[in-house]
Short mmCIF file of C-alpha atoms in Angstrom, two decimals:
data_model
loop_
_atom_site.label_atom_id
_atom_site.label_comp_id
_atom_site.label_asym_id
_atom_site.label_seq_id
_atom_site.Cartn_x
_atom_site.Cartn_y
_atom_site.Cartn_z
CA UNK C 1 -69.17 -37.11 50.31
CA UNK C 2 -66.21 -39.17 50.95
CA UNK C 3 -63.39 -37.47 52.88
CA UNK C 4 -59.71 -38.08 52.10
CA UNK C 5 -56.63 -36.85 53.82
CA UNK C 6 -53.45 -37.27 51.31
CA UNK C 7 -49.96 -36.96 53.41
CA UNK C 8 -46.88 -36.31 51.54
CA UNK C 9 -44.24 -34.00 51.85
CA UNK C 10 -43.53 -33.70 48.07
CA UNK C 11 -45.27 -30.56 46.75
CA UNK C 12 -46.23 -31.85 42.88
CA UNK C 13 -46.99 -35.17 43.87
CA UNK C 14 -49.05 -33.98 46.93
CA UNK C 15 -51.08 -31.64 44.76
CA UNK C 16 -51.14 -34.32 41.74
CA UNK C 17 -52.63 -37.49 43.80
CA UNK C 18 -55.27 -34.42 45.22
CA UNK C 19 -56.58 -33.49 42.07
CA UNK C 20 -56.67 -37.20 40.87
CA UNK C 21 -58.98 -38.08 43.88
CA UNK C 22 -61.20 -34.78 43.69
CA UNK C 23 -61.97 -35.95 40.19
CA UNK C 24 -63.86 -38.82 41.87
CA UNK C 25 -66.07 -36.33 43.86
CA UNK C 26 -64.31 -36.77 47.38
CA UNK C 27 -63.30 -34.15 49.89
CA UNK C 28 -59.51 -33.79 49.74
CA UNK C 29 -57.31 -32.28 52.87
CA UNK C 30 -53.53 -32.08 52.27
CA UNK C 31 -51.10 -32.35 54.61
CA UNK C 32 -47.09 -31.86 53.57
CA UNK C 33 -45.71 -33.63 57.07
CA UNK C 34 -46.27 -36.30 59.37
CA UNK C 35 -47.17 -34.45 62.29
CA UNK C 36 -49.71 -32.41 60.03
CA UNK C 37 -51.03 -35.72 58.57
CA UNK C 38 -51.74 -37.26 61.86
CA UNK C 39 -53.61 -34.18 63.31
CA UNK C 40 -55.51 -33.60 60.09
CA UNK C 41 -56.81 -37.28 60.11
CA UNK C 42 -57.92 -36.84 64.14
CA UNK C 43 -59.38 -33.52 63.50
CA UNK C 44 -61.54 -34.47 60.00
CA UNK C 45 -61.64 -38.38 60.73
CA UNK C 46 -61.74 -39.00 56.89
CA UNK C 47 -62.99 -42.46 55.35
CA UNK C 48 -59.50 -43.06 53.45
CA UNK C 49 -55.80 -41.66 54.19
CA UNK C 50 -53.32 -41.88 51.23
CA UNK C 51 -49.91 -41.57 53.29
CA UNK C 52 -46.67 -41.79 51.85
CA UNK C 53 -43.90 -43.57 53.59
CA UNK C 54 -40.72 -41.58 53.61
CA UNK C 55 -40.26 -38.04 54.98
CA UNK C 56 -37.33 -36.07 55.70
CA UNK C 57 -35.10 -37.58 58.92
CA UNK C 58 -37.79 -39.75 59.19
CA UNK C 59 -36.97 -42.55 56.83
CA UNK C 60 -40.13 -45.05 56.36
CA UNK C 61 -41.91 -42.60 59.19
CA UNK C 62 -45.04 -43.25 57.38
CA UNK C 63 -44.98 -46.48 59.08
CA UNK C 64 -45.15 -45.19 62.05
CA UNK C 65 -48.26 -42.79 61.11
CA UNK C 66 -50.19 -45.81 60.17
CA UNK C 67 -49.67 -47.51 63.51
CA UNK C 68 -50.87 -44.23 65.40
CA UNK C 69 -53.80 -43.61 63.11
CA UNK C 70 -54.73 -47.06 63.62
CA UNK C 71 -55.25 -47.21 67.10
CA UNK C 72 -56.17 -42.90 67.35
CA UNK C 73 -58.77 -43.33 64.28
CA UNK C 74 -59.76 -47.13 63.51
CA UNK C 75 -62.64 -45.91 61.12
CA UNK C 76 -60.19 -43.98 58.52
CA UNK C 77 -58.95 -47.03 55.98
CA UNK C 78 -55.34 -46.20 55.11
CA UNK C 79 -53.39 -47.12 51.86
CA UNK C 80 -49.76 -46.26 50.94
CA UNK C 81 -48.80 -44.09 47.74
CA UNK C 82 -44.75 -44.78 47.98
CA UNK C 83 -42.05 -45.62 45.83
CA UNK C 84 -40.95 -48.51 47.88
CA UNK C 85 -41.28 -51.29 45.94
CA UNK C 86 -39.56 -53.68 48.32
CA UNK C 87 -41.76 -56.43 49.11
CA UNK C 88 -40.81 -56.11 52.96
CA UNK C 89 -41.62 -52.27 53.33
CA UNK C 90 -45.03 -53.59 51.71
CA UNK C 91 -45.29 -56.31 54.28
CA UNK C 92 -44.08 -53.87 56.75
CA UNK C 93 -46.76 -51.25 55.69
CA UNK C 94 -49.98 -54.23 55.82
CA UNK C 95 -49.18 -55.01 58.82
CA UNK C 96 -48.88 -51.56 60.53
CA UNK C 97 -52.50 -51.14 59.06
CA UNK C 98 -52.70 -50.24 55.40
CA UNK C 99 -55.02 -51.43 53.49
CA UNK C 100 -53.94 -50.82 50.15
CA UNK C 101 -50.31 -50.07 48.31
CA UNK C 102 -49.57 -48.37 45.44
CA UNK C 103 -46.21 -47.60 43.74
CA UNK C 104 -45.79 -43.63 42.69
CA UNK C 105 -44.66 -44.79 39.33
CA UNK C 106 -47.79 -47.12 38.77
CA UNK C 107 -50.11 -45.22 35.84
CA UNK C 108 -52.63 -42.55 37.40
CA UNK C 109 -55.54 -45.03 37.26
CA UNK C 110 -54.22 -47.23 39.59
CA UNK C 111 -54.38 -44.86 42.37
CA UNK C 112 -57.90 -44.28 41.87
CA UNK C 113 -58.71 -47.69 41.48
CA UNK C 114 -56.88 -48.40 44.90
CA UNK C 115 -58.83 -45.48 46.29
CA UNK C 116 -62.10 -47.08 45.33
CA UNK C 117 -61.36 -50.25 46.49
CA UNK C 118 -60.01 -49.22 50.04
CA UNK C 119 -63.14 -47.04 50.51
CA UNK C 120 -65.31 -49.97 49.70
CA UNK C 121 -63.30 -52.21 52.69
CA UNK C 122 -61.36 -54.09 50.14
CA UNK C 123 -57.66 -54.56 50.13
CA UNK C 124 -55.87 -53.39 47.20
CA UNK C 125 -52.15 -54.40 46.09
CA UNK C 126 -50.56 -54.94 42.55
CA UNK C 127 -50.47 -58.11 40.98
CA UNK C 128 -46.72 -58.17 41.28
CA UNK C 129 -46.45 -57.15 44.71
CA UNK C 130 -49.12 -59.27 46.04
CA UNK C 131 -47.04 -62.30 44.55
CA UNK C 132 -43.85 -60.94 45.92
CA UNK C 133 -45.42 -60.31 49.46
CA UNK C 134 -46.89 -63.89 49.43
CA UNK C 135 -43.35 -65.07 48.65
CA UNK C 136 -41.89 -63.28 51.31
CA UNK C 137 -44.51 -64.44 54.26
CA UNK C 138 -43.55 -67.48 53.05
CA UNK C 139 -40.09 -67.58 54.51
CA UNK C 140 -40.07 -66.35 57.82
CA UNK C 141 -36.11 -65.31 57.71
CA UNK C 142 -36.93 -63.02 54.98
CA UNK C 143 -40.27 -61.37 57.00
CA UNK C 144 -37.94 -60.90 60.10
CA UNK C 145 -35.56 -59.01 57.53
CA UNK C 146 -37.73 -56.66 56.84
CA UNK C 147 -38.32 -55.56 60.64
CA UNK C 148 -34.77 -54.86 61.23
CA UNK C 149 -33.55 -51.30 62.10
CA UNK C 150 -31.34 -49.29 59.77
CA UNK C 151 -28.37 -49.83 61.87
CA UNK C 152 -29.38 -53.65 61.99
CA UNK C 153 -29.68 -53.67 58.09
CA UNK C 154 -26.11 -51.75 57.97
CA UNK C 155 -24.38 -54.34 60.35
CA UNK C 156 -25.28 -57.01 57.92
CA UNK C 157 -24.76 -55.25 54.77
CA UNK C 158 -20.90 -54.88 55.91
CA UNK C 159 -20.77 -58.16 57.07
CA UNK C 160 -21.93 -59.51 53.52
CA UNK C 161 -19.24 -57.23 52.17
CA UNK C 162 -16.62 -59.22 54.27
CA UNK C 163 -16.24 -56.38 56.64
CA UNK C 164 -14.70 -57.65 60.33
CA UNK C 165 -15.77 -55.84 63.69
CA UNK C 166 -13.73 -53.40 63.61
CA UNK C 167 -14.00 -52.04 60.28
CA UNK C 168 -17.80 -51.94 61.10
CA UNK C 169 -17.32 -50.23 64.25
CA UNK C 170 -15.46 -47.59 62.35
CA UNK C 171 -18.05 -47.19 59.62
CA UNK C 172 -21.11 -46.97 62.36
CA UNK C 173 -18.63 -44.49 64.62
CA UNK C 174 -19.52 -46.99 67.61
CA UNK C 175 -17.61 -49.46 69.57
CA UNK C 176 -16.02 -52.78 68.74
CA UNK C 177 -18.16 -54.14 71.82
CA UNK C 178 -21.06 -53.00 70.59
CA UNK C 179 -20.89 -54.12 67.32
CA UNK C 180 -20.50 -57.44 68.94
CA UNK C 181 -23.39 -57.18 71.01
CA UNK C 182 -25.31 -56.43 67.73
CA UNK C 183 -23.98 -59.26 65.90
CA UNK C 184 -24.53 -61.71 69.00
CA UNK C 185 -28.37 -60.42 68.77
CA UNK C 186 -28.66 -61.06 65.05
CA UNK C 187 -27.15 -64.26 65.44
CA UNK C 188 -29.84 -65.46 68.24
CA UNK C 189 -32.61 -63.66 66.03
CA UNK C 190 -32.15 -65.64 63.11
CA UNK C 191 -31.14 -68.93 64.63
CA UNK C 192 -27.43 -68.88 63.58
CA UNK C 193 -24.51 -70.33 65.92
CA UNK C 194 -21.57 -68.53 64.62
CA UNK C 195 -20.54 -65.21 63.13
CA UNK C 196 -19.27 -67.26 59.85
CA UNK C 197 -22.87 -68.49 59.74
CA UNK C 198 -24.10 -64.80 60.31
CA UNK C 199 -22.21 -63.81 57.47
CA UNK C 200 -22.95 -66.74 54.76
CA UNK C 201 -26.59 -65.28 56.04
CA UNK C 202 -25.84 -61.91 54.95
CA UNK C 203 -24.75 -62.93 51.51
CA UNK C 204 -27.13 -64.74 50.54
CA UNK C 205 -29.73 -62.14 51.60
CA UNK C 206 -27.67 -59.17 50.70
CA UNK C 207 -30.40 -58.21 47.81
CA UNK C 208 -33.23 -58.05 50.41
CA UNK C 209 -31.16 -55.49 52.60
CA UNK C 210 -30.91 -52.99 50.03
#
């Protein structure tokens, strides 16, 4: 019998996804937190783990869980079941070790279809997501945007809004020097020479920062 661990902090989603997967004849174990999910996977060594990305206090904490499972239980195939449709987030999940990615607002049958593909060792991505991820990966800078920390994304967002160093420091409750150092690091990362170039870059990619 195929064994699945479902990791999601939302009780209704957790139970609903589990019931759909149980209907395929699989044995399903539920975990309502990142910690419980990690230990459930190590204990049960499931064939497939279905993992949400966002947990209380840990935005995109599921990415770290995927990376840890990849190292400790490499035989477990992982798929994401998430509300995040941003191709940068999808690309990060795939890079971390996920084999499939399903959106929570997709038809119920998509979850089952994705599970069956992943269980068989085949990747699964909705057609639209697959196209968007392919386009993202064709643009190295957009791919790099997906790897930014929340603070770095906030700095770029504020630059795109026309804020200066002082205003950004006030918004983030950090020192002026911390902001100048962060902007210098971002300029170096994206190959930009001046603050003006960084600001223009932030404006062009404002939609990718949301």
